[in-house]
CSV table of C-alpha atoms in Angstrom, one decimal:
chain,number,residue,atom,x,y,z
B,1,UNK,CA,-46.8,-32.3,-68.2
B,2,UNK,CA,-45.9,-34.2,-65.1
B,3,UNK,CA,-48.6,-33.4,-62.2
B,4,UNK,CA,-46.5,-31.1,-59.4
B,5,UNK,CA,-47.0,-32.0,-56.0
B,6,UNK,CA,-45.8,-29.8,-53.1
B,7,UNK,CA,-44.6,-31.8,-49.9
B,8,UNK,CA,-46.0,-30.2,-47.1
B,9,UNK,CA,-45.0,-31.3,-43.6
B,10,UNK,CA,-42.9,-31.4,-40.4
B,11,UNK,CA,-40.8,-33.6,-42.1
B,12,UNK,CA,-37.9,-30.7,-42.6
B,13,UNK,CA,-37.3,-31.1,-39.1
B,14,UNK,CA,-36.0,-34.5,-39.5
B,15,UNK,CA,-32.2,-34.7,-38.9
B,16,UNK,CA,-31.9,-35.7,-42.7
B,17,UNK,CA,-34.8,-33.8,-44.5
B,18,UNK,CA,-33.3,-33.8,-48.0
B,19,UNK,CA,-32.6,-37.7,-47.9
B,20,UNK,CA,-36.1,-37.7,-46.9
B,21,UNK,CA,-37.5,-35.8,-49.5
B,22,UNK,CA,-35.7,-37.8,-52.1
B,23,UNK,CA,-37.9,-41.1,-50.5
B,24,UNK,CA,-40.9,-39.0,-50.6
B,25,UNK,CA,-40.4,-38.1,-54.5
B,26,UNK,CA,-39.0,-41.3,-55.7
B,27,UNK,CA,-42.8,-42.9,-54.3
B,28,UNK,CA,-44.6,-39.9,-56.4
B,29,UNK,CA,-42.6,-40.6,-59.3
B,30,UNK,CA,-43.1,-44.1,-58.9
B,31,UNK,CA,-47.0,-43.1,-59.7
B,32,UNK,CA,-46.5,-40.7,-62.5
B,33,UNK,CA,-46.4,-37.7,-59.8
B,34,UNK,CA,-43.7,-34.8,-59.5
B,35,UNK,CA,-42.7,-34.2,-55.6
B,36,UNK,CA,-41.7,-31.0,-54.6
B,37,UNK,CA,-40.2,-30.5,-51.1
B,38,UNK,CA,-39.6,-27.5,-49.1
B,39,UNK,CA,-36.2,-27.3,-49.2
B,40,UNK,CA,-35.8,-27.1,-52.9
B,41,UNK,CA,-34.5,-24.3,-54.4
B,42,UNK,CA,-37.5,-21.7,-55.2
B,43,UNK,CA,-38.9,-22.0,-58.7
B,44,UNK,CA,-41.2,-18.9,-58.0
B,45,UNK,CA,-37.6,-16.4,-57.0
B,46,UNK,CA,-36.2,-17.9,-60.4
B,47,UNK,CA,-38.9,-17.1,-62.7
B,48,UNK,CA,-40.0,-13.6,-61.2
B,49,UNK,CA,-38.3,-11.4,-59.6
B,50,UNK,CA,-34.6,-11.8,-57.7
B,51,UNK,CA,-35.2,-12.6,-53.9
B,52,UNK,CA,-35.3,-8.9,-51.9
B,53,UNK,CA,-31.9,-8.3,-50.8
B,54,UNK,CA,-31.6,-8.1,-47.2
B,55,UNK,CA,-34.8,-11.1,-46.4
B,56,UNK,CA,-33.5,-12.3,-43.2
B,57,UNK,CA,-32.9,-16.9,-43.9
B,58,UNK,CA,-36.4,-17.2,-42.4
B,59,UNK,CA,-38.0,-15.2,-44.6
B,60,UNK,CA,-36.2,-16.2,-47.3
B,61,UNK,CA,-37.7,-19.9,-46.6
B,62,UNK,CA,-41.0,-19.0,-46.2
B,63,UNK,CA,-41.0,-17.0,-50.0
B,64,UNK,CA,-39.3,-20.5,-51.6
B,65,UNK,CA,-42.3,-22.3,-49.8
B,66,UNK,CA,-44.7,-20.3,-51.3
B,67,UNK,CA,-43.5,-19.6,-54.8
B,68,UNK,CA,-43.1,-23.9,-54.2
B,69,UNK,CA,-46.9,-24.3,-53.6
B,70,UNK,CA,-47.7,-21.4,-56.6
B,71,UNK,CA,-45.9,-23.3,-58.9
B,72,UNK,CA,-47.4,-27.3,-58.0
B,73,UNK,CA,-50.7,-28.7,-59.0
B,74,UNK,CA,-51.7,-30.4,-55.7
B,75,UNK,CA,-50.4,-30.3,-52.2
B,76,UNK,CA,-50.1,-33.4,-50.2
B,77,UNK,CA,-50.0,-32.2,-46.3
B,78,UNK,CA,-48.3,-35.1,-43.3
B,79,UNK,CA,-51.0,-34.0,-40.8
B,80,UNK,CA,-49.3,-36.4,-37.9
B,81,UNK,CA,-50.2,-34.6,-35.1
B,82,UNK,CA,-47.0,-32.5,-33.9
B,83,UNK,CA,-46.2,-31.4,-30.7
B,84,UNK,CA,-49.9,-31.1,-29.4
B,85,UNK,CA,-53.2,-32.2,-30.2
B,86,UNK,CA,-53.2,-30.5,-34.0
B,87,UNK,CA,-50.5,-30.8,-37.0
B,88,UNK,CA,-47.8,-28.8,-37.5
B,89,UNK,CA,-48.5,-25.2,-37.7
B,90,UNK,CA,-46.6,-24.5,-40.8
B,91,UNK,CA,-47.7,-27.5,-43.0
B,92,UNK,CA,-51.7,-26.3,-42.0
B,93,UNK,CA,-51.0,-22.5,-43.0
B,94,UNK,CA,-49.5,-23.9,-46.6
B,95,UNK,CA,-52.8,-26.4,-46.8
B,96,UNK,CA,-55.2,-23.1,-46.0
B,97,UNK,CA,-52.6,-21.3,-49.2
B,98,UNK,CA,-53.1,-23.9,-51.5
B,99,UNK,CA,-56.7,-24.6,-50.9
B,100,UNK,CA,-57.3,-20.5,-51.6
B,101,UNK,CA,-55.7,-21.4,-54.7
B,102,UNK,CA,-58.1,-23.8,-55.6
B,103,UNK,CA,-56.6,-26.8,-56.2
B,104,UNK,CA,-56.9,-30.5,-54.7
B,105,UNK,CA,-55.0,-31.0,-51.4
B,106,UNK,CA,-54.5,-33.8,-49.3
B,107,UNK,CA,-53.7,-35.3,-46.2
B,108,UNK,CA,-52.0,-38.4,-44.6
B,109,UNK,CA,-51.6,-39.0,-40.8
B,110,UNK,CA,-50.0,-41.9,-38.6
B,111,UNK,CA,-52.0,-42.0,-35.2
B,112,UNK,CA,-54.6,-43.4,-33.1
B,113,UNK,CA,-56.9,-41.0,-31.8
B,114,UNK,CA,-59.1,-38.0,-33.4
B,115,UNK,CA,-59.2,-34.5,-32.5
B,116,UNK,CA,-61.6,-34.1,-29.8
B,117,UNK,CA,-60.0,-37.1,-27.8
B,118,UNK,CA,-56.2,-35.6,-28.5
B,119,UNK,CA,-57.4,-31.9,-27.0
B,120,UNK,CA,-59.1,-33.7,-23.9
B,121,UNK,CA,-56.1,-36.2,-23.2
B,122,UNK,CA,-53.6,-32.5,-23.6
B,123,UNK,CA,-55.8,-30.8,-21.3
B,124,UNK,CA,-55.8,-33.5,-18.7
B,125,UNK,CA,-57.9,-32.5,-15.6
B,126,UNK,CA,-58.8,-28.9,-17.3
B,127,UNK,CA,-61.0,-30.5,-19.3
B,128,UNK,CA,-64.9,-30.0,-18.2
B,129,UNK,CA,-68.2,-30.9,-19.1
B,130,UNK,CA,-70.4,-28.0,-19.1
B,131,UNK,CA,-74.0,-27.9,-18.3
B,132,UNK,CA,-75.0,-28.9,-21.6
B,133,UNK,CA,-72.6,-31.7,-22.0
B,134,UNK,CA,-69.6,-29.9,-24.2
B,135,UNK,CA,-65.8,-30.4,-23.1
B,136,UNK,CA,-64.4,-26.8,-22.5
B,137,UNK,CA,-60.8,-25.9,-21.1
B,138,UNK,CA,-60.1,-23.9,-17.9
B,139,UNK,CA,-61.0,-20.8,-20.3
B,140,UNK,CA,-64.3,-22.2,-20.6
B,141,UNK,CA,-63.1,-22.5,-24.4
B,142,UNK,CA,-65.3,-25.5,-25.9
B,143,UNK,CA,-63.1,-28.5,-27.2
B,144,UNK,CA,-64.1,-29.2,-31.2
B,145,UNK,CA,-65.7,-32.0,-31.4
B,146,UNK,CA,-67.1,-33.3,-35.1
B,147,UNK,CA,-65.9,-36.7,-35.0
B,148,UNK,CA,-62.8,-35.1,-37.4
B,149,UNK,CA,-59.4,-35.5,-37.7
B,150,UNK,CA,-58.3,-32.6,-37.2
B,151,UNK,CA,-60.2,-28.9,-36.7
B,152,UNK,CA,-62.8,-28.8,-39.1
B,153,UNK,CA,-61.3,-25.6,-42.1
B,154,UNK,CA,-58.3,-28.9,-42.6
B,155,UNK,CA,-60.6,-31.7,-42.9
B,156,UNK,CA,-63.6,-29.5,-45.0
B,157,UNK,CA,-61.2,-28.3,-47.3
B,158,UNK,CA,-59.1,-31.6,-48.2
B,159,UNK,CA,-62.9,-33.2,-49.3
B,160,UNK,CA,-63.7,-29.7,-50.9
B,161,UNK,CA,-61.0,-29.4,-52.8
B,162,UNK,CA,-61.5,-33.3,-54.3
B,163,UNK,CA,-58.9,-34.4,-52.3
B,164,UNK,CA,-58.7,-37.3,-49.8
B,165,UNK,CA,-57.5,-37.7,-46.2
B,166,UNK,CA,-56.0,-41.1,-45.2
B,167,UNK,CA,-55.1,-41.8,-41.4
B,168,UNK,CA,-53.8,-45.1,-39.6
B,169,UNK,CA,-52.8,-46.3,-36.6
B,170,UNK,CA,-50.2,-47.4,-35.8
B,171,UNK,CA,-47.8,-48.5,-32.8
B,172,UNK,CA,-45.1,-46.0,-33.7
B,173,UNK,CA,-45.0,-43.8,-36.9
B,174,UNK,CA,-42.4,-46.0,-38.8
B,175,UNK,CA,-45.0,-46.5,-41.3
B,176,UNK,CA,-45.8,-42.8,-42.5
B,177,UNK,CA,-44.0,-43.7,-45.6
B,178,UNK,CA,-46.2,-46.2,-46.3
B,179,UNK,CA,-49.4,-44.4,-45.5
B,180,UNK,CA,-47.8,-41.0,-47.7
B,181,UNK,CA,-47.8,-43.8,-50.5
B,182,UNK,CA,-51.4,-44.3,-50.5
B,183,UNK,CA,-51.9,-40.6,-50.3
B,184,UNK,CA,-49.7,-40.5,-53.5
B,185,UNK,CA,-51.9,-43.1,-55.5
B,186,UNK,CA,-55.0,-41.3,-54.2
B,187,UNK,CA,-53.1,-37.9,-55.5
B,188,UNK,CA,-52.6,-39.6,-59.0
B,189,UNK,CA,-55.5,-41.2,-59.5
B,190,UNK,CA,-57.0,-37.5,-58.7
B,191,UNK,CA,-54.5,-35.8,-60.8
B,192,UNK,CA,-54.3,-38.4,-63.8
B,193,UNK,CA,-50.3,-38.5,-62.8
Q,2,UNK,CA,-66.5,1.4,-49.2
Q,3,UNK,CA,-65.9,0.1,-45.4
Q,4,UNK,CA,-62.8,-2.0,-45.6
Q,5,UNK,CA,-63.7,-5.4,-44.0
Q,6,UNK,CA,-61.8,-7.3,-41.8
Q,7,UNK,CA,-62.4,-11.1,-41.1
Q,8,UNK,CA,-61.5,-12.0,-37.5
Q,9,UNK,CA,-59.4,-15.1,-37.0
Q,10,UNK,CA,-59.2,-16.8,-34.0
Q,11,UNK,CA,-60.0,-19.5,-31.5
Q,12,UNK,CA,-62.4,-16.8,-29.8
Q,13,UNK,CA,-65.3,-19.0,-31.3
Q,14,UNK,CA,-65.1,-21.6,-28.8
Q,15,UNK,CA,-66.0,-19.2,-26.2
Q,16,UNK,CA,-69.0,-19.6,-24.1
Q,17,UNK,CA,-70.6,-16.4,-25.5
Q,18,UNK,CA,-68.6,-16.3,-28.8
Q,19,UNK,CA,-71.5,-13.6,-30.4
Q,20,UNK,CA,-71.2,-11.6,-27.5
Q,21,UNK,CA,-67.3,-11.6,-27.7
Q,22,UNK,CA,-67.4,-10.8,-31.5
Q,23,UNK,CA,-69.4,-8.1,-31.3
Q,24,UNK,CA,-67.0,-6.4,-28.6
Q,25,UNK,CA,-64.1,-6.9,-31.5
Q,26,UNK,CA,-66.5,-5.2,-34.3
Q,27,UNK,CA,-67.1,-2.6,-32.0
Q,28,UNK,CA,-63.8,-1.6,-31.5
Q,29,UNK,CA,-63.4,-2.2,-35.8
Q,30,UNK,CA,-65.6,0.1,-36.1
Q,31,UNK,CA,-64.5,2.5,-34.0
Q,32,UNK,CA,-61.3,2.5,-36.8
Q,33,UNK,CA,-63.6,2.5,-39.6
Q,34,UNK,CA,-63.4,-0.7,-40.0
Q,35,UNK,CA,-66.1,-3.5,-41.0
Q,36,UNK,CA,-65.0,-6.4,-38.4
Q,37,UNK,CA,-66.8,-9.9,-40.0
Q,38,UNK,CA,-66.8,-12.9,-37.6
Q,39,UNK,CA,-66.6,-16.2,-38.3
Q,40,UNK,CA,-70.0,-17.2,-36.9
Q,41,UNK,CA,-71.8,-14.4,-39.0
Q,42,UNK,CA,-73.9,-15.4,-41.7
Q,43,UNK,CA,-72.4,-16.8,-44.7
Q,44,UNK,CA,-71.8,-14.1,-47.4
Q,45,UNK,CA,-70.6,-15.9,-50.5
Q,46,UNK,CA,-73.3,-18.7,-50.2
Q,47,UNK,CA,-75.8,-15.6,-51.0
Q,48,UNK,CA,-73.4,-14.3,-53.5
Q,49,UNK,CA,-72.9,-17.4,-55.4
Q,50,UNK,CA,-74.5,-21.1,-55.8
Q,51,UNK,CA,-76.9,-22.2,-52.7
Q,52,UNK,CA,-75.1,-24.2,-50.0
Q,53,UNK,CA,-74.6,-28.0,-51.5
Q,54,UNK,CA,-77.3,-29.6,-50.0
Q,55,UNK,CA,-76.0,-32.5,-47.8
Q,56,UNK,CA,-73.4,-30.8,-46.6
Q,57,UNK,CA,-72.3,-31.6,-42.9
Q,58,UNK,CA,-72.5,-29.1,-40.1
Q,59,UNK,CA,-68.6,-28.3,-40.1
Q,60,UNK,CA,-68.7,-28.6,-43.9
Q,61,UNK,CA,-70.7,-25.4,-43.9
Q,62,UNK,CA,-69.2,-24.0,-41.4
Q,63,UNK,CA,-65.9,-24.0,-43.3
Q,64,UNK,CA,-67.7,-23.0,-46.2
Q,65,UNK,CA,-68.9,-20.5,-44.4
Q,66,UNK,CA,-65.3,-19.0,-43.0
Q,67,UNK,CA,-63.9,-19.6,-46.3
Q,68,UNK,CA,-66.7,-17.6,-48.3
Q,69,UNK,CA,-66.0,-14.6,-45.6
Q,70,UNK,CA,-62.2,-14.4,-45.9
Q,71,UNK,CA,-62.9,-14.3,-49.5
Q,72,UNK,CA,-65.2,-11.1,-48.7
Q,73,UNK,CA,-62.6,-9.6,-46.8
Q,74,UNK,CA,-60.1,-6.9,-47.2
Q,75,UNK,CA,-57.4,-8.5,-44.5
Q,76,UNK,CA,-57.4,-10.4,-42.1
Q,77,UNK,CA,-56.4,-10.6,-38.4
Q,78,UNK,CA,-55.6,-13.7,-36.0
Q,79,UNK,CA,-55.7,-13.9,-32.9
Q,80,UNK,CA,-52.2,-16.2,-32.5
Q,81,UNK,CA,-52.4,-16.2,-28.9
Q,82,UNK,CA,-51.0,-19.9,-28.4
Q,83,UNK,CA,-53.7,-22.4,-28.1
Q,84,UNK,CA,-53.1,-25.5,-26.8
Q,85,UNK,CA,-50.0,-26.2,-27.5
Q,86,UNK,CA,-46.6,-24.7,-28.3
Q,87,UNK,CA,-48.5,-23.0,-31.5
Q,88,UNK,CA,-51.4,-20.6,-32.5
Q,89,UNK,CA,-54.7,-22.6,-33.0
Q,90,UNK,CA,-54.8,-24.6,-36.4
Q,91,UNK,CA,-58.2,-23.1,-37.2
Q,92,UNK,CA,-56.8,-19.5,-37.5
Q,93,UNK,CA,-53.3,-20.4,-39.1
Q,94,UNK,CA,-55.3,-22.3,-42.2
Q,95,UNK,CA,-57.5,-19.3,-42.3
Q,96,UNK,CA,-54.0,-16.7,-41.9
Q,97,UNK,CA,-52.7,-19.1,-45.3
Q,98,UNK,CA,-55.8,-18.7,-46.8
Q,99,UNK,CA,-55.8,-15.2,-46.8
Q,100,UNK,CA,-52.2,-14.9,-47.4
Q,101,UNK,CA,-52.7,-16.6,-50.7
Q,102,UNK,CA,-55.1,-14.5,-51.9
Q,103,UNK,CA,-52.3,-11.7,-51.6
Q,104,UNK,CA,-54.3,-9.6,-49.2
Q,105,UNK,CA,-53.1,-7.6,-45.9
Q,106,UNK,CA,-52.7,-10.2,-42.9
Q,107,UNK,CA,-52.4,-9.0,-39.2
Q,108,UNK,CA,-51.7,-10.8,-36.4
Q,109,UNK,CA,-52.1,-10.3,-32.2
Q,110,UNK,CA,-51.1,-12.4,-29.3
Q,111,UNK,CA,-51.0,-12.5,-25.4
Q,112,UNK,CA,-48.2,-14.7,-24.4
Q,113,UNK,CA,-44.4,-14.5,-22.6
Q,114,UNK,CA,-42.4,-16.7,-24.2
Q,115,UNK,CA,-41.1,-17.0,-27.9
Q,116,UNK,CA,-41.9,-20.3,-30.2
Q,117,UNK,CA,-38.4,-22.2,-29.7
Q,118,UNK,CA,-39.5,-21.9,-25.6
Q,119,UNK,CA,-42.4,-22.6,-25.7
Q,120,UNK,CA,-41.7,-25.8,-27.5
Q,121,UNK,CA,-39.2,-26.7,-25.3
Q,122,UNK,CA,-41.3,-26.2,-22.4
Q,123,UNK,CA,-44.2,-28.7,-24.2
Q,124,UNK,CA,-41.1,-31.3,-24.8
Q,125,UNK,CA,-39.6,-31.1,-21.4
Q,126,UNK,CA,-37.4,-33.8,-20.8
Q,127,UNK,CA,-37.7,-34.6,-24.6
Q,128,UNK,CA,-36.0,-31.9,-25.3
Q,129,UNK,CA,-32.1,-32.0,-26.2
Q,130,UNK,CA,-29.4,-30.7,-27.8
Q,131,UNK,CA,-27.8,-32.3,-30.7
Q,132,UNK,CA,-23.8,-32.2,-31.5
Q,133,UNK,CA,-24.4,-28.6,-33.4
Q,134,UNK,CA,-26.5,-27.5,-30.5
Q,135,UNK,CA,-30.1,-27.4,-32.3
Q,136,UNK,CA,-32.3,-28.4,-29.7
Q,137,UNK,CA,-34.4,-31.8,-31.3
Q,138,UNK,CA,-37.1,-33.9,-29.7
Q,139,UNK,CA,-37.1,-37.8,-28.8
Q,140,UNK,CA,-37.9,-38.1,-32.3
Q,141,UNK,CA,-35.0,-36.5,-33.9
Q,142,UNK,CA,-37.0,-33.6,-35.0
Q,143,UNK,CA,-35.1,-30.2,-34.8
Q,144,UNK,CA,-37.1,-27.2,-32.9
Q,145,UNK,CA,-37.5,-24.2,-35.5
Q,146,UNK,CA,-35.9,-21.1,-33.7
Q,147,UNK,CA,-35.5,-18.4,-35.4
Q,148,UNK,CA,-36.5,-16.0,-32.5
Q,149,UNK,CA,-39.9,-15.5,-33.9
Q,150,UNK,CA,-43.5,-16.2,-32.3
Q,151,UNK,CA,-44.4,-19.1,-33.7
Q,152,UNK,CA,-43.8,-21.0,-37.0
Q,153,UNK,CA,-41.7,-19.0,-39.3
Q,154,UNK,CA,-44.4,-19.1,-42.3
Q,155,UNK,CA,-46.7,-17.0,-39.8
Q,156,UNK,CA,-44.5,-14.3,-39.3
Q,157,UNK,CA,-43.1,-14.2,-42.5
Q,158,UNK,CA,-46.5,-13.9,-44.8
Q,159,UNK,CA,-47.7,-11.5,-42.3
Q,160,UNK,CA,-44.7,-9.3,-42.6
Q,161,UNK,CA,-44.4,-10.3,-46.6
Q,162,UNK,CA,-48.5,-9.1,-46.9
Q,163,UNK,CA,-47.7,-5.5,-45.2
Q,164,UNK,CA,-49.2,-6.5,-41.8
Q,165,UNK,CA,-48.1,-6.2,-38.6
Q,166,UNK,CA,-47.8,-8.4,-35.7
Q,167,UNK,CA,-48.8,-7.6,-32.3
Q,168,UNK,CA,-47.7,-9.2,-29.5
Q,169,UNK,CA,-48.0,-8.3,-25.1
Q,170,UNK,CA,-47.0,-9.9,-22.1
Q,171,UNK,CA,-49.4,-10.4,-19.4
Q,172,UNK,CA,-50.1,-12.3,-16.5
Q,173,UNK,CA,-53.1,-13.3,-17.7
Q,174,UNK,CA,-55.3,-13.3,-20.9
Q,175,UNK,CA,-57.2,-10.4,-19.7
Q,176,UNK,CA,-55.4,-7.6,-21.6
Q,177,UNK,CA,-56.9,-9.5,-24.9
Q,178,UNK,CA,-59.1,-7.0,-26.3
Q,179,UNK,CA,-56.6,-4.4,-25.9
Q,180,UNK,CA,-53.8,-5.8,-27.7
Q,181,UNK,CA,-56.6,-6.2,-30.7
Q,182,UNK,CA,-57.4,-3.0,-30.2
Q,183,UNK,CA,-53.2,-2.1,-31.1
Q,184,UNK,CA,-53.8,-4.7,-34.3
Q,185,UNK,CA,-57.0,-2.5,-35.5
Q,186,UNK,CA,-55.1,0.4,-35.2
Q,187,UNK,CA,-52.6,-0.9,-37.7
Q,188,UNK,CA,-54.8,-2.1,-39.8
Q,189,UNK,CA,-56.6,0.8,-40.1
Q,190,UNK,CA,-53.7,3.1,-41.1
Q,191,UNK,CA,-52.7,0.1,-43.6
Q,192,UNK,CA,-55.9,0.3,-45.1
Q,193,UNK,CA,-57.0,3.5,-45.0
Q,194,UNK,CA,-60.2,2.6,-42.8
């Protein structure tokens, strides 16, 4: 069986997701990979039960994405930071799904600067040093600071799940295909796609 | 037995985060509830296998969070938006997390404006409407609006898990405890508690 791999990012936004997508899965099939996007149709609705009639379209999406990630081996998440210091909301609740489920997930990300730096440089002037050195906001909420990527659950679970987290900078984010590519090799050498 | 509730939310990066989670038990208990914070001490670790030895500070902390929601009953996030258009990234991989183990999922936040605003606020000038009239940043990327709180896999798994969320206006963040309160409440008659 062909190793499933559910596509997880911000990348349905894009003003052409599906000819996206279809970039996306031709590189994981180019390594022996199966790439499932967000906007396929739902496996899970197919082989269970009908959808629930009367699940407004959002709703409706958010089943397909799940029954998606139930029915894939691996999850590979685009953790680019998206509007503000941290990914895209949606893409880190489906990485926290999968990684309940046990299985490998993993992360790719275009950009220069980690976590800690991206929170001070969106807070701006709001940012402090307290008394005993730690960056805190205007709420005297403490800035995260472990060197990571990303807050810590997104990081610890990619390396506890056996999967890998590959960031690079980069001018302008034309090379996140390239970068996803490595995350696919990393997936299939993981996966023995 | 007490149903337990693990407690989502940025509130750990308070200055006195003990102090604040013991105010939020309180009130859990006070439903018959057993409220379980993120900074309590690891459950599973006891449960199960000793903590890895090696394993960085974060590492165990997310161990740590993980092993808890596992020892929960539901789960509720404080989705009060956190730097940025979105909830905190922390709390929405811990919302997934939960949500895939097919467990109740409750949400609360303090806040005006719906998602779609609030990320059109955070783009600002970025912000425009295409020829169809979907508002997209500089990037191209469409704005999700579906006239829910925040990223449509949020509401949508805590609806599809038989939670309820919360949500207040307020001038300020001060009414936070009490809208929790509202969330306990619900939980409580969900679960029996």
């Amino acid at each position: 069986m062909t190793p499933r791999i559910y596509l997880a990012g911000p990348d349905v936004f894009l003003p052409a997701p599906e000819a996206w997508a279809a970039r996306k899965k031709a590189l994981c099939a180019a390594h022996g990979l199966e790439g499932v996007a967000p906007l396929d149709p739902a496996p899970g609705l197919a082989s269970g039960a009908a959808a629930p009639p009367g699940l407004a379209a959002w709703q409706a999406i958010a089943a397909a994405n799940e029954a998606h990630i139930r029915s894939c081996d691996a999850l590979i998440a685009n953790l680019t930071p998206f509007r503000g210091p941290s990914a895209d909301p949606g893409t880190v609740f489906e990485l926290g799904f999968m990684r309940a489920l046990g299985r490998p997930v993993f992360g790719y990300a275009v950009e220069e600067k980690r976590f800690a730096e991206r929170s001070r440089i969106f807070l701006g002037a709001q940012a402090k040093r307290d008394g005993a050195g730690i960056w805190r906001d205007a709420a005297g909420m403490a800035i995260e600071d472990f060197g990571l990527w990303d807050n810590l659950m997104i990081e610890a679970a990619i390396l506890a799940s056996g999967g890998v987290l590959i960031t690079a900078s980069a001018a302008d984010r034309g090379d996140d295909l390239a970068v996803f590519a490595r995350c696919v090799q990393a997936a299939a050498t993981r996966l023995g796609g």
